[in-house]
Structure formats: structure tokens, C-alpha cells
Coordinates of N, CA and C in Angstrom, one line a residue:
E145 N 0.8 -1.2 0.0 CA -0.1 0.0 -0.1 C 1.0 1.3 0.0
Y146 N 2.1 1.1 0.1 CA 2.9 2.3 0.4 C 2.9 2.8 -1.1
P147 N 3.2 4.3 -1.4 CA 3.6 5.1 -2.5 C 4.6 4.4 -3.2
A148 N 4.8 4.4 -4.5 CA 5.8 3.8 -5.2 C 7.0 4.4 -4.9
E149 N 7.1 5.8 -4.6 CA 8.3 6.6 -4.4 C 9.1 6.0 -2.8
R150 N 7.9 5.9 -1.8 CA 8.6 5.3 -0.7 C 9.4 3.9 -1.0
L151 N 8.4 3.2 -1.7 CA 9.2 1.6 -1.9 C 10.6 1.9 -2.8
A152 N 10.6 2.7 -3.5 CA 12.0 3.0 -4.2 C 13.0 3.3 -3.3
F153 N 12.7 4.4 -2.4 CA 13.4 4.8 -1.5 C 14.2 3.7 -0.5
M154 N 13.2 2.8 0.0 CA 13.5 2.1 0.8 C 14.4 0.9 0.3
L155 N 14.0 0.6 -1.1 CA 15.0 -0.2 -1.7 C 16.4 0.0 -2.1
E156 N 16.3 1.5 -2.4 CA 17.7 2.1 -2.7 C 18.6 2.2 -1.1
D157 N 17.8 3.1 -0.1 CA 18.2 3.2 1.2 C 18.8 2.0 1.6
S158 N 18.3 0.8 1.6 CA 18.6 -0.2 2.2 C 19.9 -1.2 1.4
G159 N 19.9 -0.9 0.3 CA 20.8 -1.6 -0.7 C 20.5 -3.1 -0.7
A160 N 19.1 -3.3 -0.8 CA 18.8 -4.6 -0.8 C 19.4 -5.2 -2.0
R161 N 19.9 -6.6 -2.2 CA 20.2 -7.1 -3.2 C 19.2 -8.1 -4.0
I162 N 18.4 -8.6 -3.3 CA 17.3 -9.6 -3.9 C 16.0 -9.1 -3.5
L163 N 14.9 -9.0 -4.3 CA 13.8 -8.8 -4.0 C 12.7 -9.8 -4.3
I164 N 12.1 -10.3 -3.3 CA 11.1 -11.3 -3.7 C 9.6 -10.7 -3.5
T165 N 9.0 -10.9 -4.7 CA 7.7 -10.3 -4.5 C 6.8 -11.2 -5.4
Q166 N 5.5 -10.5 -6.0 CA 4.7 -11.3 -6.8 C 4.6 -10.7 -8.2
E167 N 4.1 -11.3 -9.3 CA 4.0 -10.7 -10.4 C 3.1 -9.5 -10.6
G168 N 2.0 -9.4 -9.9 CA 0.9 -8.6 -9.8 C 1.5 -7.2 -8.9
L169 N 2.5 -7.4 -8.3 CA 3.3 -6.1 -8.1 C 4.4 -5.4 -8.7
R170 N 4.7 -6.1 -9.7 CA 6.0 -5.6 -10.4 C 5.9 -4.0 -10.8
S171 N 4.5 -3.9 -11.4 CA 4.5 -2.6 -11.9 C 4.7 -1.6 -11.2
R172 N 4.7 -1.8 -9.8 CA 4.4 -0.9 -8.7 C 6.1 -0.6 -8.1
L173 N 7.0 -1.1 -8.4 CA 8.4 -1.3 -8.0 C 9.2 -0.8 -9.0
P174 N 10.3 -0.3 -8.5 CA 11.3 0.2 -9.6 C 11.5 -1.0 -10.7
Q175 N 12.1 -0.1 -12.1 CA 12.1 -1.3 -12.9 C 13.5 -1.5 -12.9
A176 N 14.6 -0.7 -12.4 CA 16.0 -0.9 -12.7 C 16.5 -2.0 -11.6
L177 N 15.7 -2.6 -10.9 CA 16.1 -4.0 -10.0 C 17.0 -5.1 -10.8
E178 N 18.2 -5.4 -10.5 CA 18.8 -6.4 -11.1 C 18.2 -7.7 -10.8
H179 N 18.0 -7.8 -9.2 CA 17.7 -9.3 -8.9 C 16.5 -9.5 -8.3
V180 N 15.3 -9.9 -9.0 CA 13.8 -10.0 -8.3 C 13.6 -11.4 -8.6
L181 N 12.8 -11.9 -7.5 CA 12.3 -13.3 -7.6 C 11.1 -13.2 -7.3
C182 N 10.1 -13.4 -8.3 CA 8.6 -13.5 -8.0 C 8.1 -14.9 -7.8
V183 N 7.4 -15.2 -6.7 CA 7.0 -16.3 -6.4 C 6.1 -17.3 -7.2
D184 N 5.4 -16.1 -8.2 CA 4.5 -16.8 -8.9 C 4.7 -16.8 -10.5
E185 N 6.2 -16.3 -10.7 CA 6.6 -15.9 -12.0 C 6.2 -16.7 -13.3
D186 N 6.5 -18.2 -12.7 CA 6.3 -19.2 -13.9 C 4.9 -19.6 -14.4
G187 N 4.2 -18.9 -14.0 CA 2.7 -19.3 -14.1 C 2.0 -20.2 -13.4
V188 N 0.7 -20.4 -13.5 CA 0.1 -21.6 -12.8 C 0.5 -23.0 -13.2
D189 N 1.0 -23.5 -14.6 CA 1.3 -24.6 -14.8 C 2.3 -25.0 -13.9
D190 N 3.5 -24.6 -13.9 CA 4.7 -24.8 -13.2 C 5.0 -23.8 -12.2
K191 N 4.2 -23.5 -11.6 CA 4.2 -22.3 -10.4 C 5.3 -22.9 -9.6
G192 N 6.4 -22.2 -9.1 CA 7.3 -22.3 -8.4 C 8.6 -23.1 -8.8
A193 N 8.6 -23.3 -10.0 CA 9.6 -23.8 -10.8 C 11.1 -23.0 -10.6
K194 N 10.8 -22.1 -10.7 CA 12.1 -20.7 -10.4 C 12.6 -21.1 -9.1
L195 N 11.5 -21.2 -7.9 CA 11.8 -21.2 -6.4 C 12.6 -22.5 -6.4
A196 N 12.1 -23.7 -7.2 CA 12.8 -24.8 -6.8 C 13.9 -24.9 -7.2
Q197 N 14.5 -24.2 -8.4 CA 16.0 -23.9 -9.0 C 16.9 -23.5 -7.7
Q198 N 16.1 -22.9 -6.9 CA 17.2 -22.1 -5.8 C 17.8 -23.2 -4.9
P199 N 19.3 -22.9 -4.2 CA 19.8 -23.8 -3.7 C 18.9 -24.0 -2.0
A200 N 18.8 -25.6 -1.8 CA 18.2 -25.8 -0.6 C 19.4 -25.7 0.6
H201 N 20.7 -25.3 0.6 CA 21.1 -25.2 1.7 C 21.0 -23.6 2.4
N202 N 21.2 -23.7 3.7 CA 20.9 -22.3 4.3 C 22.1 -21.4 3.6
P203 N 21.7 -20.2 3.1 CA 22.6 -19.2 2.6 C 23.4 -18.3 3.4
N204 N 23.1 -18.5 4.5 CA 23.8 -17.6 5.8 C 24.3 -18.0 6.7
R205 N 25.0 -19.2 6.3 CA 26.1 -20.0 7.1 C 27.0 -19.0 7.8
G206 N 27.1 -19.3 9.1 CA 28.5 -18.5 10.2 C 27.7 -16.9 10.4
V207 N 26.4 -16.9 10.6 CA 25.7 -15.8 11.0 C 25.6 -15.5 12.4
A208 N 26.4 -14.5 13.0 CA 26.7 -14.5 14.4 C 25.6 -13.4 15.1
P209 N 25.5 -13.8 16.3 CA 24.5 -12.7 16.9 C 24.5 -11.2 16.6
G210 N 25.7 -10.8 16.2 CA 25.8 -9.5 16.0 C 25.7 -8.9 14.5
H211 N 25.2 -9.9 13.8 CA 24.8 -9.7 12.2 C 23.4 -9.1 12.2
L212 N 23.3 -8.3 11.2 CA 21.9 -7.6 10.9 C 20.6 -8.9 10.5
A213 N 20.0 -8.7 11.4 CA 18.8 -9.5 11.1 C 17.6 -9.1 9.9
Y214 N 17.5 -7.9 10.4 CA 16.6 -7.4 9.4 C 16.4 -5.4 9.5
V215 N 16.0 -5.0 8.6 CA 16.0 -3.4 8.4 C 14.5 -3.1 8.3
I216 N 14.0 -2.5 9.2 CA 12.4 -1.8 9.1 C 12.5 -0.4 9.2
Y217 N 11.6 0.1 8.5 CA 11.4 1.4 8.3 C 10.4 2.6 9.1
T218 N 11.2 3.4 9.7 CA 9.9 4.4 10.5 C 9.0 4.7 9.6
S219 N 8.1 5.5 10.4 CA 7.1 6.2 9.3 C 7.4 7.5 8.5
G220 N 8.7 8.0 8.9 CA 8.9 9.0 8.2 C 8.1 10.6 8.6
S221 N 7.6 10.5 9.5 CA 6.8 11.7 10.4 C 7.4 13.0 10.3
T222 N 8.9 12.4 10.5 CA 9.8 13.8 11.0 C 11.0 14.4 9.9
G223 N 10.7 13.6 8.7 CA 11.0 13.8 7.4 C 11.3 12.4 6.6
R224 N 12.5 12.2 6.1 CA 12.3 10.9 5.4 C 12.6 9.6 6.2
P225 N 11.9 8.6 5.7 CA 12.0 7.4 6.7 C 13.3 7.2 7.0
K226 N 13.4 6.4 8.4 CA 14.7 5.9 8.7 C 14.6 4.3 8.9
G227 N 15.7 4.1 8.4 CA 16.1 2.5 8.0 C 16.4 1.8 9.8
A228 N 15.5 1.4 10.6 CA 16.4 1.0 12.0 C 16.6 -0.6 11.6
M229 N 18.0 -0.7 12.1 CA 18.9 -1.9 12.0 C 18.7 -2.5 13.3
N230 N 18.3 -4.0 13.0 CA 18.3 -5.0 14.3 C 19.1 -6.2 14.4
T231 N 19.8 -6.7 15.1 CA 20.5 -7.8 14.8 C 19.8 -9.1 15.2
H232 N 20.6 -10.2 14.9 CA 20.0 -11.4 15.4 C 20.0 -11.7 17.0
G233 N 21.2 -11.0 17.4 CA 21.1 -11.1 19.1 C 20.0 -10.5 19.6
A234 N 19.5 -9.4 19.1 CA 18.6 -8.4 19.9 C 17.4 -9.0 19.6
I235 N 16.7 -9.5 18.3 CA 15.6 -10.1 18.1 C 15.4 -11.3 19.0
F236 N 16.3 -12.1 18.8 CA 16.2 -13.5 19.8 C 16.3 -13.4 21.1
N237 N 16.9 -12.2 21.7 CA 16.7 -11.9 23.0 C 15.2 -11.5 23.7
R238 N 14.8 -10.6 22.5 CA 13.3 -10.2 22.4 C 12.3 -11.2 22.8
L239 N 12.6 -12.1 21.4 CA 11.7 -13.4 21.7 C 11.8 -14.4 22.5
F240 N 13.1 -14.7 22.9 CA 13.4 -15.8 24.0 C 12.7 -15.2 25.4
W241 N 12.9 -13.6 25.7 CA 12.0 -13.0 27.2 C 10.6 -13.1 26.8
M242 N 9.9 -13.2 25.8 CA 8.4 -13.0 25.4 C 8.1 -14.6 25.7
Q243 N 8.9 -15.6 25.3 CA 8.4 -17.0 25.8 C 8.6 -17.4 27.3
E244 N 9.7 -16.7 27.9 CA 9.7 -16.9 29.2 C 8.7 -16.6 30.0
A245 N 8.3 -15.3 29.8 CA 7.3 -14.7 30.2 C 6.0 -14.9 30.1
F246 N 5.6 -15.5 29.0 CA 4.3 -16.0 28.4 C 4.0 -17.6 28.3
A247 N 5.3 -18.2 28.0 CA 5.1 -19.5 27.9 C 3.8 -20.0 26.7
L248 N 4.2 -19.3 25.6 CA 3.3 -20.1 24.2 C 3.4 -21.7 24.6
N249 N 2.6 -22.2 23.9 CA 2.7 -23.7 23.7 C 1.7 -24.2 22.4
G250 N 1.6 -25.0 22.2 CA 1.0 -25.8 20.9 C -0.6 -25.4 21.0
S251 N -1.1 -25.2 22.0 CA -2.6 -25.1 22.2 C -2.6 -23.6 21.9
D252 N -1.7 -22.6 21.7 CA -2.1 -21.3 21.5 C -2.1 -20.9 20.0
R253 N -3.0 -20.0 19.9 CA -3.2 -19.4 18.2 C -3.2 -18.1 18.5
V254 N -2.0 -17.6 17.5 CA -1.8 -16.2 17.6 C -2.5 -15.4 16.3
L255 N -3.0 -14.0 16.5 CA -3.6 -13.5 15.3 C -2.6 -12.5 14.7
Q256 N -2.2 -12.9 13.6 CA -1.4 -11.8 13.0 C -2.1 -10.9 12.1
K257 N -2.1 -9.5 12.7 CA -3.0 -8.7 12.1 C -2.2 -7.3 11.8
T258 N -1.1 -7.2 12.3 CA -0.3 -5.8 12.1 C 0.4 -5.8 10.8
S259 N 0.6 -4.9 10.2 CA 1.2 -4.7 8.9 C 2.6 -5.0 9.1
S260 N 3.4 -5.6 8.0 CA 4.8 -6.2 8.0 C 5.5 -4.5 8.3
S261 N 4.9 -3.6 8.0 CA 5.6 -2.2 7.7 C 5.6 -1.8 9.3
F262 N 5.3 -2.8 10.5 CA 5.5 -2.0 11.7 C 6.1 -3.3 12.6
D263 N 7.2 -3.1 13.5 CA 7.8 -3.9 14.6 C 7.0 -5.0 15.2
V264 N 5.9 -4.6 15.5 CA 5.2 -5.6 16.2 C 4.9 -6.8 15.3
S265 N 5.1 -7.0 14.1 CA 4.6 -7.9 13.2 C 6.0 -9.0 13.1
V266 N 7.0 -8.2 13.6 CA 8.3 -9.4 13.7 C 7.9 -10.4 14.6
W267 N 7.2 -10.0 15.9 CA 7.0 -10.8 17.2 C 5.8 -11.6 16.8
E268 N 5.0 -11.1 15.9 CA 3.7 -12.0 15.5 C 3.8 -13.0 14.8
F269 N 4.6 -12.7 13.7 CA 5.5 -13.9 12.6 C 6.3 -15.0 13.6
F270 N 7.0 -14.6 14.2 CA 8.2 -15.6 14.5 C 8.0 -16.4 15.8
W271 N 7.2 -15.5 16.8 CA 7.2 -16.1 18.2 C 6.5 -17.3 18.2
P272 N 5.1 -17.5 17.4 CA 4.4 -18.7 17.1 C 5.1 -19.7 16.5
L273 N 6.0 -19.5 15.6 CA 6.8 -20.3 14.9 C 7.8 -21.1 15.5
M274 N 8.6 -20.3 16.3 CA 9.3 -21.0 17.2 C 9.1 -21.7 18.2
T275 N 7.6 -21.6 18.8 CA 7.2 -22.3 19.6 C 6.4 -23.3 19.6
G276 N 5.8 -23.7 18.0 CA 4.7 -24.6 17.9 C 3.3 -24.2 17.8
A277 N 3.2 -22.8 18.2 CA 2.0 -22.6 18.2 C 1.0 -22.3 17.0
R278 N -0.2 -22.2 16.9 CA -0.8 -21.7 15.5 C -0.8 -20.6 15.1
L279 N -0.3 -20.1 13.8 CA -0.3 -18.7 13.6 C -1.7 -18.5 12.7
V280 N -2.3 -17.4 12.6 CA -3.5 -17.3 11.8 C -3.5 -15.8 11.4
F281 N -3.7 -15.6 10.1 CA -3.4 -14.5 9.3 C -4.8 -13.8 9.1
A282 N -5.2 -12.5 9.9 CA -6.3 -11.8 9.5 C -6.0 -11.4 7.9
R283 N -7.4 -11.1 7.3 CA -7.3 -10.7 5.8 C -6.9 -9.3 5.7
P284 N -6.4 -9.0 4.4 CA -5.9 -7.5 4.5 C -6.7 -6.3 4.7
G285 N -6.3 -5.4 5.4 CA -7.3 -4.7 6.1 C -8.3 -5.2 7.3
G286 N -8.2 -6.1 7.5 CA -9.0 -6.6 8.8 C -9.0 -6.4 9.9
H287 N -7.8 -5.7 10.4 CA -7.3 -5.3 11.4 C -8.2 -3.6 12.1
R288 N -8.9 -3.3 10.8 CA -9.9 -1.9 10.8 C -11.1 -2.2 11.1
D289 N -11.5 -3.4 11.2 CA -12.8 -4.1 11.3 C -13.4 -4.7 12.5
N290 N -13.6 -4.0 13.4 CA -14.0 -4.9 14.7 C -14.9 -6.0 14.7
A291 N -15.9 -5.7 13.8 CA -16.7 -7.1 13.7 C -16.3 -8.2 13.4
Y292 N -15.5 -7.8 12.4 CA -14.6 -9.0 11.4 C -13.7 -9.7 12.7
L293 N -12.8 -8.8 13.3 CA -11.9 -9.5 14.4 C -12.5 -10.2 15.3
G294 N -13.8 -9.7 16.0 CA -14.5 -10.5 16.8 C -14.8 -11.7 16.4
E295 N -15.2 -11.8 15.2 CA -15.8 -13.0 14.6 C -14.5 -14.3 14.4
L296 N -13.5 -13.4 13.8 CA -12.2 -14.4 13.5 C -11.8 -14.7 14.9
I297 N -11.6 -14.1 16.0 CA -11.2 -14.7 17.1 C -11.9 -15.8 17.7
C298 N -13.4 -15.4 17.6 CA -14.3 -16.7 18.2 C -14.2 -18.1 17.1
M299 N -14.0 -17.4 15.7 CA -14.1 -18.9 14.8 C -12.8 -19.5 14.8
E300 N -11.6 -19.0 14.9 CA -10.3 -19.5 15.2 C -9.6 -19.9 16.6
Q301 N -10.4 -19.5 17.5 CA -10.0 -19.6 18.9 C -8.9 -19.0 19.4
I302 N -8.7 -17.6 18.8 CA -7.6 -17.2 19.2 C -7.2 -17.1 20.5
T303 N -6.0 -17.1 21.1 CA -5.3 -17.0 22.6 C -4.7 -15.8 22.8
T304 N -4.1 -15.3 21.7 CA -3.0 -14.2 21.6 C -3.3 -13.1 20.8
L305 N -3.3 -11.8 21.1 CA -3.0 -10.8 20.0 C -2.7 -9.4 20.2
H306 N -2.5 -8.6 19.6 CA -1.7 -7.5 19.8 C -2.9 -6.2 19.4
F307 N -2.7 -5.2 20.3 CA -3.5 -4.0 19.8 C -2.9 -2.8 20.3
V308 N -2.9 -1.9 19.5 CA -2.5 -0.5 19.9 C -3.7 0.0 20.5
P309 N -3.1 0.9 21.8 CA -4.3 1.1 22.6 C -5.9 1.8 22.0
P310 N -5.5 2.8 21.1 CA -6.9 3.3 20.6 C -7.8 2.1 20.0
M311 N -7.2 1.0 19.3 CA -7.8 0.3 18.6 C -8.3 -0.7 19.7
L312 N -7.7 -1.3 20.7 CA -8.2 -2.1 21.7 C -9.4 -1.1 22.5
Q313 N -9.6 0.3 22.6 CA -10.6 0.7 23.2 C -11.9 0.7 22.2
S314 N -11.6 0.9 21.1 CA -12.6 1.1 20.2 C -13.1 -0.7 20.1
F315 N -12.2 -1.7 20.2 CA -12.8 -2.8 20.1 C -13.8 -3.5 21.3
L316 N -13.1 -2.7 22.3 CA -13.9 -3.2 23.6 C -15.3 -2.7 23.8
E317 N -15.6 -1.7 22.8 CA -17.0 -1.0 22.9 C -17.7 -1.7 22.1
T318 N -17.1 -2.9 21.1 CA -18.2 -3.7 20.3 C -18.7 -5.0 21.2
S319 N -20.0 -5.2 20.7 CA -20.7 -6.2 21.4 C -19.9 -7.8 21.2
A320 N -19.2 -7.9 20.1 CA -18.3 -9.0 19.7 C -17.3 -9.4 21.0
A321 N -16.5 -8.2 21.6 CA -15.4 -8.2 22.4 C -15.8 -9.3 23.5
G322 N -16.9 -8.8 24.1 CA -17.2 -9.9 25.2 C -17.6 -11.5 24.9
Q323 N -17.5 -11.9 23.8 CA -18.1 -13.3 23.1 C -16.3 -14.1 23.1
C324 N -15.2 -13.0 23.2 CA -14.1 -13.8 22.9 C -13.6 -14.1 23.9
A325 N -14.3 -15.5 24.5 CA -13.7 -16.4 25.6 C -12.3 -17.1 25.2
S326 N -12.0 -17.3 24.0 CA -10.8 -17.8 23.8 C -9.5 -17.2 24.3
L327 N -9.7 -15.8 24.4 CA -8.5 -15.2 24.5 C -7.9 -15.2 26.0
R328 N -6.5 -15.4 26.4 CA -5.8 -15.7 27.1 C -4.9 -14.6 27.8
R329 N -4.4 -13.8 26.4 CA -3.6 -12.6 27.3 C -4.0 -11.7 25.4
V330 N -3.5 -10.4 25.8 CA -3.6 -9.3 25.0 C -2.7 -8.3 25.2
I331 N -1.7 -8.3 24.3 CA -0.6 -7.1 24.3 C -0.7 -5.8 23.6
C332 N -0.6 -5.1 24.7 CA -0.9 -3.5 24.1 C 1.0 -2.9 24.0
S333 N 1.0 -2.2 22.8 CA 2.0 -1.2 22.4 C 2.0 -0.4 21.5
G334 N 2.7 0.5 21.9 CA 3.0 1.4 20.3 C 2.4 3.1 20.7
Q335 N 1.5 3.0 21.7 CA 1.1 4.2 22.3 C 0.8 4.1 24.1
E336 N 0.6 5.2 24.5 CA 0.2 5.3 26.0 C -0.9 4.3 26.0
L337 N -1.0 3.8 27.0 CA -2.1 2.8 27.5 C -3.2 3.6 28.6
P338 N -4.0 4.1 28.2 CA -5.0 4.9 29.0 C -5.5 4.0 30.4
V339 N -5.7 4.8 31.8 CA -6.3 4.1 32.7 C -7.5 3.4 32.3
G340 N -8.5 4.4 31.5 CA -9.8 4.1 31.4 C -9.9 2.7 30.5
T341 N -8.8 2.4 29.4 CA -8.8 1.4 28.6 C -8.8 0.2 29.6
V342 N -8.1 0.3 30.5 CA -7.5 -0.9 31.4 C -8.9 -1.6 32.1
S343 N -9.6 -0.4 32.8 CA -10.5 -0.3 33.4 C -11.9 -1.4 32.5
R344 N -11.7 -0.7 31.4 CA -12.9 -1.1 30.4 C -12.3 -2.8 29.9
F345 N -11.3 -3.1 29.8 CA -10.6 -4.3 29.3 C -11.4 -5.3 30.5
F346 N -11.1 -5.2 31.7 CA -11.5 -6.2 32.6 C -12.7 -6.3 33.0
E347 N -13.7 -5.3 32.6 CA -15.2 -5.3 32.8 C -15.6 -6.5 31.5
V348 N -15.1 -6.2 30.4 CA -15.4 -7.0 29.2 C -14.8 -8.2 29.1
L349 N -13.5 -8.6 29.6 CA -12.8 -9.4 29.4 C -12.0 -9.9 31.0
P350 N -12.9 -10.3 31.8 CA -12.2 -10.3 33.3 C -11.3 -11.6 33.5
D351 N -11.3 -12.7 32.6 CA -10.5 -14.0 32.8 C -9.3 -13.7 31.7
C352 N -9.2 -12.5 31.0 CA -8.1 -12.5 30.2 C -6.8 -11.7 30.6
E353 N -5.5 -11.7 30.1 CA -4.3 -11.2 31.0 C -4.5 -9.7 29.8
L354 N -3.9 -8.4 30.3 CA -3.3 -7.4 29.6 C -2.0 -7.0 30.1
H355 N -1.1 -6.9 28.6 CA 0.2 -6.5 29.3 C 0.4 -5.2 28.5
N356 N 1.3 -4.7 29.0 CA 1.5 -3.2 28.3 C 3.2 -3.1 28.2
L357 N 3.4 -3.2 26.9 CA 4.6 -2.8 26.6 C 5.4 -1.8 25.9
Y358 N 6.5 -1.4 25.9 CA 6.8 -0.2 25.5 C 8.3 -0.4 24.9
G359 N 8.7 0.1 23.8 CA 10.0 -0.1 23.5 C 10.1 0.7 21.8
P360 N 11.3 1.2 21.6 CA 11.5 1.8 20.1 C 12.1 0.7 19.0
T361 N 11.1 1.1 18.1 CA 11.8 0.2 17.0 C 13.0 -0.2 17.0
E362 N 14.1 0.9 17.3 CA 15.6 0.4 16.9 C 16.0 -0.4 18.0
A363 N 15.2 -0.7 19.1 CA 15.9 -1.5 20.4 C 14.9 -3.0 19.9
A364 N 14.7 -3.3 18.9 CA 14.1 -4.8 18.8 C 12.8 -4.9 19.3
I365 N 11.8 -3.9 19.2 CA 10.6 -4.0 19.4 C 10.1 -3.4 20.7
D366 N 10.6 -4.2 21.7 CA 9.8 -3.7 23.4 C 11.2 -3.6 24.0
V367 N 11.1 -3.0 25.2 CA 12.4 -3.2 26.1 C 11.8 -3.0 27.6
T368 N 10.3 -2.5 27.7 CA 9.9 -2.7 29.0 C 8.6 -3.7 28.9
W369 N 8.3 -3.9 30.4 CA 6.9 -4.9 30.5 C 6.3 -4.5 31.7
F370 N 4.7 -4.4 31.7 CA 4.0 -3.9 32.6 C 2.7 -4.9 32.8
P371 N 2.6 -5.9 33.4 CA 1.3 -6.9 33.6 C 0.5 -6.0 34.2
C372 N -0.4 -5.7 33.4 CA -1.7 -4.8 34.0 C -2.9 -5.7 35.0
G373 N -3.4 -5.1 35.9 CA -4.5 -6.0 36.7 C -5.5 -5.1 36.8
S374 N -6.7 -5.8 37.7 CA -7.7 -4.6 37.5 C -7.5 -3.5 38.6
E375 N -6.5 -3.9 39.8 CA -6.2 -3.0 40.6 C -5.2 -1.4 39.9
T376 N -4.7 -2.0 38.4 CA -3.9 -0.8 37.7 C -4.9 0.1 37.3
A377 N -6.3 -0.1 37.4 CA -7.5 1.2 37.0 C -7.6 2.0 38.1
R378 N -6.8 1.9 39.0 CA -7.2 2.9 40.3 C -5.7 3.9 40.3
L379 N -4.9 3.5 39.3 CA -3.6 4.2 39.3 C -4.0 5.8 38.7
N380 N -2.9 6.4 38.5 CA -3.0 7.8 38.1 C -2.8 7.4 36.3
S381 N -1.8 6.7 36.3 CA -1.2 6.2 34.9 C -0.8 4.9 34.7
V382 N -1.0 4.3 33.4 CA -0.3 3.0 33.7 C 1.2 2.7 33.3
P383 N 1.6 2.3 34.2 CA 3.4 2.2 34.1 C 3.8 1.4 32.6
I384 N 5.0 1.9 32.4 CA 5.7 1.0 31.1 C 6.6 0.0 31.5
G385 N 6.3 -0.2 32.9 CA 6.9 -1.3 33.6 C 8.5 -1.5 33.9
R386 N 9.2 -2.7 33.9 CA 10.6 -2.6 34.2 C 11.1 -3.2 32.8
P387 N 12.5 -3.6 33.0 CA 13.1 -3.8 31.4 C 13.0 -5.2 31.5
I388 N 12.9 -5.7 30.0 CA 12.9 -7.3 29.8 C 14.3 -7.5 29.9
A389 N 14.6 -8.9 29.6 CA 15.6 -9.5 30.1 C 16.8 -8.8 29.2
N390 N 17.8 -8.9 30.1 CA 19.3 -8.3 29.4 C 19.3 -7.2 28.7
T391 N 18.6 -6.5 29.4 CA 18.0 -4.8 29.1 C 18.3 -4.1 30.5
Q392 N 18.9 -2.7 30.1 CA 19.0 -1.8 31.1 C 18.3 -0.3 30.6
L393 N 17.8 0.2 31.4 CA 17.2 1.4 31.2 C 17.8 2.5 32.1
Y394 N 17.9 3.6 31.1 CA 18.4 4.9 32.0 C 17.4 6.1 31.9
V395 N 17.2 6.5 33.1 CA 16.4 7.7 33.2 C 17.3 9.1 33.5
L396 N 17.1 9.7 32.5 CA 18.0 11.0 32.2 C 17.2 12.3 32.5
D397 N 18.0 13.3 32.9 CA 17.6 14.6 33.0 C 18.3 15.4 32.0
A398 N 18.1 16.8 32.1 CA 18.2 17.7 31.3 C 19.6 17.6 30.9
H399 N 20.5 17.1 31.5 CA 21.8 17.2 31.0 C 22.5 15.6 30.4

């Protein structure tokens, strides 16, 4: 959904050597790209033939924790988008902490509804896949439709999902929210979590956990965690919590 100019900028700025895409999207991408692999390039009859010709071995042998795992671009609201670079060690630490904290297992079903242009999608993709949980994809644009989300959560028996606070507040005001009995944990991040939203959450979903996470894109998604409870609604504000594993926080003054 990005403008063609932004896509071109990201490809040039990141120095991407190979682009994996689909034939239907080629017209929106820069034509000068040297190495493009379309997953559906060979047509319906021999679909995937070009992919089948690719080597079966891991092309990244010898990757160390300090090597780059991914680059993800900021919104660019303060100027040109900035590519935030995260290492294998950083994202592994983030995912390993999440598993220690929440113990996902084979009975869990995680809803993936965040655009891959936002860092929350990184844990939505990889956390269930590394723990044997089921990964359920919402339809494109489905995150904007509360009725659809409620139906999908119930139908797929979703146990774990993420909301930015305004979307959570909006979802909690629908009749569908109270029917989502399968939910075990809801993760919030991206913006300040209002006390009123926490209060409403436990009114609608009293048997579900609510967790407030905070962190910049540059630091592999999240760096702090606060587990909310019904008593949180009596606070003046919802804390961002304490550091996750292997992370230090510094509170700075004007100097």
C-alpha cells in the first residue's frame, strides 16, 4: 500500500540485493532492480519452478548474533523514513524473553494482523513459529474492522493478539469483544495505554491477561513490560514497567 516513491527509496537506501515479490506487484516497483524473484513468476502450470531451482542449503551459514537480521523503516513523520537496523542477537533476546514471560505452547493461536511495515509484526510472525503455536492471518485490512476481528477470534479460537491502545478501546466497545472467551492474553504497545481502557478491558474480558509493553523500533520491538491487573485502573497512569531480560534502562535529566 506504500507509494511507489517510498518503496523505491527503501530499496535504494537499504541496498537490498534481492527482492522477493509477486507478478501483480511488479508494476509498482522500480524497473531497474537487478535481482527480482517472483514467487508466482512461472505461471499456474509450473508455479514455483524458479523457486525450486534455488539452493536448498542455508545461504547464511556463519551468521553471528551481531549480524544484521532485518531493517524496518519508520513512518518518516519527522522527514525521510529511517531504516532501523536490528541484529539476530537483539531479536532473539526479545523473542526468548517473551517466551519465558508468557510460555506459548501448541494449544495457543496467535492472530497476525499487524502490517509487516510495523515492528510488532516481527514477534507476531516468529514467536508462534518458534514455539509450535498456530499462526492465523487476518485478511488484508481486517485490523480496521472490529466486527470481523471479533468473528475471527471466536471462529479460530485465538488466544493471543496485539492491539495499539486506541484500537483496543474501540474493540472493547463492540458487542463482539465480550464473546471472545478463547483469549488468554492481549498485548498492548505503540502508544500510551489509558487507565480507562484498562478498566474497560477487565469489565469486558475479566479472565484475560492484559500486558503493557514499551520500546522503540530501534531496540528490537520492546524493552519494558508491565502486567496490568484490575487494580491498575486505580492508578493515575499505566506504568511502562521494568526492563525485559538483558536490558538496562536509563532515566535521564536535562543534562
